[in-house]
Short mmCIF file of C-alpha atoms and ligand atoms in Angstrom, two decimals:
data_model
loop_
_atom_site.label_atom_id
_atom_site.label_comp_id
_atom_site.label_asym_id
_atom_site.label_seq_id
_atom_site.Cartn_x
_atom_site.Cartn_y
_atom_site.Cartn_z
CA MET A 1314 -1.37 6.81 -23.61
CA ASN A 1315 0.40 3.49 -23.51
CA GLU A 1316 -2.54 1.13 -23.04
CA ASN A 1317 -0.80 -1.11 -20.51
CA ILE A 1318 -1.14 0.50 -17.10
CA ILE A 1319 1.63 -1.64 -15.66
CA ALA A 1320 4.16 0.05 -17.94
CA TYR A 1321 3.76 3.23 -15.84
CA GLU A 1322 5.54 4.13 -12.62
CA THR A 1323 3.08 4.33 -9.71
CA VAL A 1324 5.26 6.94 -7.98
CA ASP A 1325 8.30 8.73 -9.37
CA LEU A 1326 10.35 11.89 -9.17
CA CYS A 1327 10.30 14.35 -12.06
CA ASP A 1328 13.56 14.94 -13.97
CA ASN A 1329 14.78 17.91 -11.91
CA ASP A 1330 13.63 16.42 -8.58
CA GLU A 1331 11.31 19.37 -8.00
CA CYS A 1332 8.13 17.32 -7.81
CA VAL A 1333 6.68 13.90 -7.22
CA ILE A 1334 4.82 12.32 -10.13
CA ILE A 1335 2.00 9.89 -9.46
CA ILE A 1336 -0.74 8.17 -11.40
CA ASP A 1337 -3.97 9.74 -10.16
CA GLN A 1338 -5.63 6.50 -9.10
CA THR A 1339 -8.99 8.16 -8.42
CA LYS A 1340 -9.38 8.57 -12.20
CA LEU A 1341 -8.74 4.92 -13.08
CA PRO A 1342 -9.79 2.98 -15.00
CA GLY A 1343 -11.51 5.65 -17.12
CA LYS A 1344 -8.60 8.04 -17.44
CA MET A 1345 -4.85 7.58 -17.10
CA GLU A 1346 -3.52 10.86 -15.73
CA LEU A 1347 -0.09 11.58 -14.31
CA ILE A 1348 -0.05 14.43 -11.82
CA ARG A 1349 2.81 16.45 -10.32
CA LEU A 1350 2.97 17.29 -6.64
CA SER A 1351 5.35 19.91 -5.33
CA THR A 1352 3.78 21.47 -2.23
CA ALA A 1353 3.18 19.84 1.15
CA GLN A 1354 -0.55 20.43 0.71
CA GLU A 1355 -0.58 18.71 -2.69
CA ILE A 1356 1.32 15.70 -1.36
CA TRP A 1357 -0.88 15.45 1.75
CA ASP A 1358 -4.07 15.74 -0.32
CA ALA A 1359 -2.89 13.12 -2.82
CA ILE A 1360 -2.38 10.65 0.02
CA TYR A 1361 -5.57 11.54 1.92
CA LEU A 1362 -7.72 11.51 -1.23
CA LEU A 1363 -6.22 8.16 -2.34
CA LYS A 1364 -4.76 9.56 -5.55
CA VAL A 1365 -1.78 7.52 -4.42
CA ARG A 1366 -2.74 4.67 -2.12
CA GLY A 1367 -1.72 1.26 -0.90
CA ALA A 1368 0.68 1.01 2.02
CA PRO A 1369 4.04 0.71 0.17
CA ALA A 1370 3.15 3.34 -2.47
CA ILE A 1371 2.11 5.78 0.26
CA GLY A 1372 5.50 5.25 1.93
CA VAL A 1373 7.42 5.91 -1.29
CA ALA A 1374 5.28 8.98 -2.14
CA ALA A 1375 5.89 10.40 1.35
CA ALA A 1376 9.65 9.78 1.13
CA PHE A 1377 9.86 11.44 -2.30
CA GLY A 1378 7.59 14.20 -1.00
CA LEU A 1379 9.75 14.91 2.02
CA TYR A 1380 12.81 15.00 -0.24
CA VAL A 1381 11.15 17.49 -2.61
CA LEU A 1382 10.13 19.67 0.36
CA SER A 1383 13.66 19.42 1.84
CA ARG A 1384 15.08 20.85 -1.37
CA GLN A 1385 12.70 23.80 -1.02
CA ILE A 1386 13.56 24.32 2.67
CA ALA A 1387 17.29 24.22 1.92
CA LYS A 1388 16.93 27.20 -0.44
CA ASP A 1389 16.21 29.41 2.62
CA GLU A 1390 17.82 27.53 5.47
CA THR A 1391 21.48 26.64 5.20
CA GLU A 1392 21.96 26.22 8.98
CA PHE A 1393 21.08 22.67 10.12
CA ASP A 1394 18.93 23.58 13.16
CA ALA A 1395 16.65 25.89 11.19
CA PHE A 1396 16.54 23.40 8.30
CA TYR A 1397 15.73 20.50 10.65
CA ASP A 1398 12.90 22.40 12.42
CA LYS A 1399 11.14 22.93 9.09
CA PHE A 1400 11.98 19.40 7.92
CA MET A 1401 10.30 17.98 11.04
CA GLU A 1402 7.28 20.23 10.60
CA GLN A 1403 6.73 18.85 7.08
CA LYS A 1404 7.43 15.29 8.18
CA LYS A 1405 4.78 15.55 10.90
CA TYR A 1406 2.31 17.06 8.47
CA LEU A 1407 2.75 14.33 5.84
CA ASP A 1408 2.53 11.67 8.56
CA SER A 1409 -0.93 12.96 9.52
CA ALA A 1410 -2.45 12.20 6.09
CA ARG A 1411 -3.53 8.63 6.92
CA PRO A 1412 -3.17 6.73 10.20
CA THR A 1413 -3.41 2.99 9.51
CA ALA A 1414 -0.70 2.06 6.99
CA VAL A 1415 2.50 1.94 9.01
CA ASN A 1416 4.62 2.38 5.87
CA LEU A 1417 3.86 6.10 5.90
CA ALA A 1418 5.47 6.66 9.31
CA TRP A 1419 8.10 4.00 8.56
CA ALA A 1420 9.34 5.77 5.40
CA LEU A 1421 9.26 9.22 7.01
CA ASN A 1422 11.12 7.98 10.10
CA ARG A 1423 13.71 6.41 7.85
CA MET A 1424 14.23 9.76 6.09
CA ASP A 1425 14.54 11.44 9.49
CA ARG A 1426 17.15 8.95 10.72
CA VAL A 1427 19.22 9.48 7.57
CA CYS A 1428 18.93 13.25 7.97
CA ARG A 1429 20.17 13.18 11.57
CA GLN A 1430 22.94 10.69 10.80
CA ALA A 1431 24.22 12.83 7.93
CA HIS A 1432 24.30 15.85 10.24
CA GLU A 1433 26.22 13.86 12.87
CA ASP A 1434 28.65 12.87 10.10
CA GLY A 1435 29.33 16.56 9.55
CA LYS A 1436 27.47 16.98 6.25
CA SER A 1437 26.21 20.39 5.14
CA VAL A 1438 22.50 21.01 4.56
CA ALA A 1439 23.06 20.82 0.78
CA GLU A 1440 24.78 17.46 1.17
CA ILE A 1441 22.05 16.23 3.52
CA VAL A 1442 19.43 17.03 0.90
CA GLU A 1443 21.36 14.95 -1.66
CA ILE A 1444 21.52 12.06 0.81
CA LEU A 1445 17.77 12.33 1.43
CA GLY A 1446 17.20 12.02 -2.32
CA GLU A 1447 19.35 8.89 -2.45
CA GLU A 1448 17.45 7.39 0.49
CA ALA A 1449 14.05 8.10 -1.04
CA ARG A 1450 15.17 6.45 -4.30
CA GLU A 1451 16.48 3.49 -2.34
CA ILE A 1452 13.11 3.10 -0.54
CA LYS A 1453 11.50 2.80 -3.97
CA GLU A 1454 14.08 0.34 -5.36
CA GLU A 1455 13.84 -1.70 -2.18
CA ASP A 1456 10.06 -1.91 -2.58
CA ILE A 1457 10.51 -3.48 -6.02
CA ARG A 1458 12.99 -6.07 -4.70
CA VAL A 1459 10.79 -6.82 -1.69
CA CYS A 1460 7.66 -7.33 -3.78
CA LYS A 1461 9.50 -9.66 -6.14
CA SER A 1462 10.73 -11.75 -3.24
CA ILE A 1463 7.23 -11.88 -1.71
CA GLY A 1464 6.07 -13.07 -5.13
CA GLU A 1465 8.56 -15.96 -5.15
CA TYR A 1466 7.56 -17.11 -1.67
CA GLY A 1467 3.87 -16.68 -2.49
CA LEU A 1468 4.25 -18.67 -5.69
CA SER A 1469 5.61 -21.62 -3.69
CA LEU A 1470 2.19 -21.84 -1.96
CA VAL A 1471 0.11 -22.38 -5.12
CA LYS A 1472 0.17 -24.47 -8.29
CA PRO A 1473 -0.58 -23.86 -11.96
CA GLY A 1474 -4.27 -23.44 -12.75
CA ASP A 1475 -5.22 -22.47 -9.18
CA GLY A 1476 -8.07 -20.11 -8.39
CA ILE A 1477 -6.92 -17.13 -6.32
CA LEU A 1478 -9.13 -14.61 -4.59
CA THR A 1479 -7.90 -11.15 -3.64
CA HIS A 1480 -9.47 -8.17 -1.90
CA CYS A 1481 -8.87 -4.45 -2.52
CA ASN A 1482 -5.76 -3.56 -4.52
CA ALA A 1483 -2.45 -4.83 -3.24
CA GLY A 1484 -1.21 -4.70 -6.80
CA GLN A 1485 1.42 -2.81 -8.74
CA LEU A 1486 -0.64 0.36 -8.26
CA ALA A 1487 -0.24 -0.04 -4.48
CA THR A 1488 3.53 -0.51 -4.75
CA CYS A 1489 6.28 0.30 -7.25
CA LYS A 1490 6.15 -3.00 -9.15
CA TYR A 1491 4.50 -6.44 -8.88
CA GLY A 1492 2.35 -5.51 -5.84
CA THR A 1493 2.36 -7.70 -2.76
CA ALA A 1494 -0.75 -9.90 -2.99
CA THR A 1495 -0.49 -9.79 -6.79
CA ALA A 1496 3.24 -10.53 -6.92
CA PRO A 1497 2.74 -14.33 -7.00
CA ILE A 1498 0.11 -13.77 -9.70
CA TYR A 1499 2.41 -11.65 -11.91
CA LEU A 1500 5.35 -14.03 -11.46
CA GLY A 1501 3.05 -16.98 -12.14
CA GLN A 1502 1.80 -15.21 -15.26
CA GLU A 1503 5.40 -14.83 -16.52
CA ARG A 1504 5.91 -18.58 -15.93
CA GLY A 1505 2.72 -19.84 -17.55
CA TYR A 1506 0.81 -20.76 -14.35
CA LYS A 1507 -2.55 -19.70 -15.82
CA PHE A 1508 -4.15 -18.70 -12.54
CA ARG A 1509 -7.85 -17.87 -12.41
CA VAL A 1510 -8.08 -14.74 -10.27
CA PHE A 1511 -11.22 -13.44 -8.55
CA ALA A 1512 -11.13 -9.80 -7.49
CA ASP A 1513 -13.53 -8.48 -4.85
CA GLU A 1514 -14.86 -5.12 -6.01
CA THR A 1515 -14.12 -3.70 -2.52
CA ARG A 1516 -16.79 -1.28 -1.40
CA PRO A 1517 -16.97 1.60 -0.87
CA LEU A 1518 -14.04 2.91 -2.95
CA LEU A 1519 -13.92 0.02 -5.42
CA GLN A 1520 -10.16 -0.50 -5.46
CA GLY A 1521 -10.77 -4.12 -6.53
CA ALA A 1522 -12.94 -3.17 -9.49
CA ARG A 1523 -11.23 0.03 -10.57
CA LEU A 1524 -7.62 -0.99 -9.93
CA THR A 1525 -7.04 -4.73 -9.40
CA ALA A 1526 -9.34 -5.93 -12.16
CA TYR A 1527 -7.86 -3.22 -14.39
CA GLU A 1528 -4.18 -3.85 -13.81
CA LEU A 1529 -4.50 -7.65 -13.89
CA SER A 1530 -6.51 -7.65 -17.09
CA SER A 1531 -4.03 -5.18 -18.63
CA ALA A 1532 -1.32 -7.74 -17.86
CA GLY A 1533 -3.32 -10.49 -19.55
CA VAL A 1534 -4.26 -12.31 -16.33
CA ASP A 1535 -7.55 -14.26 -16.29
CA VAL A 1536 -9.46 -12.12 -13.78
CA THR A 1537 -13.12 -12.21 -12.78
CA LEU A 1538 -14.66 -9.33 -10.88
CA ILE A 1539 -17.10 -10.18 -8.09
CA CYS A 1540 -19.05 -8.08 -5.59
CA ASP A 1541 -17.82 -8.29 -2.01
CA ASN A 1542 -20.79 -10.39 -0.97
CA MET A 1543 -19.94 -13.15 -3.49
CA SER A 1544 -16.70 -14.45 -2.01
CA GLY A 1545 -18.60 -17.03 0.07
CA MET A 1546 -20.23 -18.44 -3.02
CA VAL A 1547 -17.07 -18.74 -5.11
CA MET A 1548 -15.30 -20.45 -2.21
CA LYS A 1549 -18.21 -22.82 -1.58
CA ASN A 1550 -18.20 -23.65 -5.30
CA GLY A 1551 -14.61 -24.84 -4.90
CA TRP A 1552 -13.25 -22.24 -7.31
CA ILE A 1553 -10.70 -20.78 -4.91
CA ASN A 1554 -7.50 -22.58 -3.86
CA ALA A 1555 -5.95 -19.68 -1.97
CA VAL A 1556 -6.69 -16.13 -0.84
CA PHE A 1557 -3.90 -13.56 -1.13
CA VAL A 1558 -4.37 -10.12 0.40
CA GLY A 1559 -2.07 -7.24 1.24
CA CYS A 1560 -1.95 -5.39 4.53
CA ASP A 1561 -1.46 -1.97 6.06
CA ARG A 1562 -0.08 -2.98 9.44
CA VAL A 1563 0.81 -6.30 11.03
CA ALA A 1564 0.78 -6.32 14.85
CA ALA A 1565 3.35 -8.33 16.81
CA ASN A 1566 0.84 -11.14 17.47
CA GLY A 1567 0.02 -11.53 13.76
CA ASP A 1568 -3.27 -9.61 13.75
CA VAL A 1569 -3.46 -7.74 10.44
CA ALA A 1570 -5.13 -4.47 9.43
CA ASN A 1571 -6.14 -4.38 5.79
CA LYS A 1572 -8.93 -2.94 3.66
CA ILE A 1573 -12.38 -3.13 5.20
CA GLY A 1574 -13.94 -6.49 4.42
CA THR A 1575 -10.71 -8.48 4.62
CA SER A 1576 -11.70 -10.07 7.93
CA VAL A 1577 -14.97 -11.28 6.39
CA VAL A 1578 -13.05 -12.96 3.55
CA ALA A 1579 -10.74 -14.58 6.12
CA ALA A 1580 -13.66 -15.95 8.14
CA VAL A 1581 -15.33 -17.33 5.02
CA ALA A 1582 -12.02 -18.88 3.88
CA LYS A 1583 -11.71 -20.64 7.23
CA GLN A 1584 -15.27 -21.94 6.89
CA TYR A 1585 -14.47 -23.50 3.51
CA GLY A 1586 -10.91 -24.65 4.29
CA VAL A 1587 -9.26 -22.22 1.86
CA PRO A 1588 -5.78 -21.03 2.94
CA PHE A 1589 -5.70 -17.33 3.72
CA TYR A 1590 -2.35 -15.68 3.02
CA VAL A 1591 -1.36 -12.12 3.91
CA CYS A 1592 1.47 -10.64 1.87
CA ALA A 1593 3.48 -8.19 3.95
CA PRO A 1594 6.78 -6.43 3.37
CA THR A 1595 8.61 -6.46 6.72
CA SER A 1596 8.26 -2.64 6.66
CA THR A 1597 4.55 -3.28 7.32
CA ILE A 1598 5.24 -5.38 10.42
CA ASP A 1599 4.94 -3.14 13.46
CA LEU A 1600 6.41 -4.92 16.47
CA ASP A 1601 5.62 -1.87 18.63
CA THR A 1602 1.91 -2.61 18.22
CA PRO A 1603 1.20 -5.70 20.34
CA THR A 1604 -2.19 -6.68 18.88
CA GLY A 1605 -4.73 -5.53 16.33
CA ALA A 1606 -6.72 -3.82 19.07
CA GLU A 1607 -4.06 -1.10 19.25
CA ILE A 1608 -4.12 -0.31 15.50
CA THR A 1609 -5.73 3.03 14.69
CA ILE A 1610 -8.43 2.48 12.10
CA GLU A 1611 -9.01 5.36 9.71
CA GLN A 1612 -12.62 6.56 9.53
CA ARG A 1613 -13.64 8.14 6.22
CA PRO A 1614 -16.42 10.50 5.16
CA PRO A 1615 -19.98 9.10 4.88
CA GLU A 1616 -20.32 10.39 1.29
CA GLU A 1617 -18.01 7.58 0.14
CA VAL A 1618 -20.78 5.16 1.08
CA THR A 1619 -23.90 7.13 0.28
CA GLU A 1620 -23.20 8.89 -3.00
CA MET A 1621 -19.65 9.04 -4.25
CA TRP A 1622 -19.91 6.42 -7.01
CA TYR A 1623 -23.56 6.84 -7.90
CA LYS A 1624 -25.32 9.14 -10.34
CA GLU A 1625 -27.62 10.08 -7.50
CA ARG A 1626 -27.53 9.62 -3.75
CA MET A 1627 -28.32 6.01 -2.77
CA ALA A 1628 -29.16 6.46 0.90
CA PRO A 1629 -31.65 8.63 2.78
CA GLU A 1630 -30.48 12.12 3.72
CA GLY A 1631 -29.16 12.24 7.27
CA VAL A 1632 -28.81 8.46 7.69
CA LYS A 1633 -26.06 7.42 10.11
CA VAL A 1634 -23.05 5.94 8.28
CA PHE A 1635 -20.14 3.90 9.66
CA ASN A 1636 -17.23 4.00 7.21
CA PRO A 1637 -14.00 2.51 8.56
CA ALA A 1638 -11.38 2.18 5.80
CA PHE A 1639 -9.79 -0.93 7.34
CA ASP A 1640 -10.57 -3.84 9.60
CA VAL A 1641 -8.42 -6.19 11.64
CA THR A 1642 -8.20 -9.87 10.76
CA ASP A 1643 -7.45 -11.94 13.85
CA HIS A 1644 -4.28 -13.97 13.58
CA GLU A 1645 -6.22 -17.21 14.18
CA LEU A 1646 -7.80 -16.77 10.74
CA ILE A 1647 -4.47 -16.32 8.94
CA THR A 1648 -2.74 -19.37 7.45
CA ALA A 1649 0.56 -17.56 6.86
CA ILE A 1650 2.11 -14.13 6.41
CA VAL A 1651 4.34 -13.99 3.35
CA THR A 1652 7.27 -11.59 3.72
CA GLU A 1653 10.33 -10.89 1.57
CA HIS A 1654 12.38 -12.89 4.09
CA GLY A 1655 10.20 -15.98 4.17
CA ILE A 1656 6.82 -17.32 5.20
CA ALA A 1657 5.73 -16.70 8.79
CA ARG A 1658 3.30 -19.13 10.39
CA ALA A 1659 1.81 -19.42 13.89
CA PRO A 1660 2.99 -18.72 16.49
CA PHE A 1661 3.40 -15.34 14.78
CA THR A 1662 4.94 -13.70 17.85
CA GLU A 1663 8.03 -15.80 17.10
CA SER A 1664 7.96 -16.14 13.32
CA LEU A 1665 7.41 -12.42 12.66
CA LEU A 1666 10.29 -11.55 14.94
CA LYS A 1667 12.52 -13.84 12.88
CA CYS A 1668 11.39 -12.32 9.55
CA LYS A 1669 11.75 -8.78 10.86
CA GLY A 1670 15.15 -9.58 12.39
CA LYS A 1671 16.54 -10.32 8.93
CA ASN A 1672 16.20 -6.67 7.92
O1 LIG B 2788 -7.31 2.61 1.29
P1 LIG B 2788 -6.27 1.98 0.43
O2 LIG B 2788 -6.68 1.83 -0.98
O3 LIG B 2788 -4.92 2.64 0.60
O4 LIG B 2788 -6.13 0.51 1.03
C1 LIG B 2788 -5.18 -0.35 0.48
C2 LIG B 2788 -5.14 -1.68 1.11
O5 LIG B 2788 -5.86 -1.98 2.04
C3 LIG B 2788 -4.08 -2.63 0.61
O6 LIG B 2788 -4.52 -3.94 0.68
C4 LIG B 2788 -2.81 -2.47 1.47
O7 LIG B 2788 -2.45 -1.13 1.57
C5 LIG B 2788 -1.69 -3.26 0.94
S1 LIG B 2788 -1.05 -2.61 -0.54
C6 LIG B 2788 0.25 -3.60 -1.02
#
């Protein structure tokens, strides 16, 4: 294994386009394992079980997945109507894997639009499948460009030597390169900014410890791992100049769904006067969702809290467990939302519209 995790593709297609290849992120940091997904069940499971996770990476995996499945469907169905029925069945199935990150539905809808347009343009099923492959590849390439641009805008908000706190993993492992919240950090690293990064461990699935601390330290970034309940202390100590987090869905009013615990970090940042920045590709902005109250929050199994990461169960048998995977940070707590088209500030109802309009 190449010891630098960031040299690997988070999500890719295999050489003959018959499967999706992902890093199995549930095995990190202990084991670097690439796995191949070729059935709808395998792709759905990989998303649900967080083998591939992070809003943009989920979108790319789903787009590649739908392309791989389309190739299989086209072997039996050469008539468009029959092909499209099965295509839609698989699209709906993949879309059901996780509800909060809008990028999943966004990428699948994009594949659907391209499919219908190609049919209207008179393309055969075989040609449509080729076009779907091109679109899926473009979604991935676009993600890389978008993250880089978010990094440039994010970098303009900080200065060399700054302390940066991040929550969960909105890093390269959550995207196809650079990450969103980590993009300013990676670009700053290339340019000698010498940031001091603090990574929340992010209970219960430890994306901060297992993934962010891992990928940043692999890239040579000065990163310190802290438990989730320590962010108040590091901010009070004056060690943090800015918080950068990613997001799974931005509502039209600027409310943001991101990994559970993000809203606590935002409230603490406000208390200590630390700017709180959300990094969001415009694909994550959902203008059809008016406020955070309308965002569906994924609930996950209690075992993730009670036993999953422990040698033995750490809670009494039968105890009630509340395990939402995400929370909503109110827009009042957000200093700015950094997109690939610029930095949106309050009033977000207007600034997000402008950023989104540049698509
Ligand atoms: O449950 P996860 O690991 O998919 O949650 C990931 C996050 O909350 C990320 O912050 C978000 O998806 C943005 S990734 C660029």
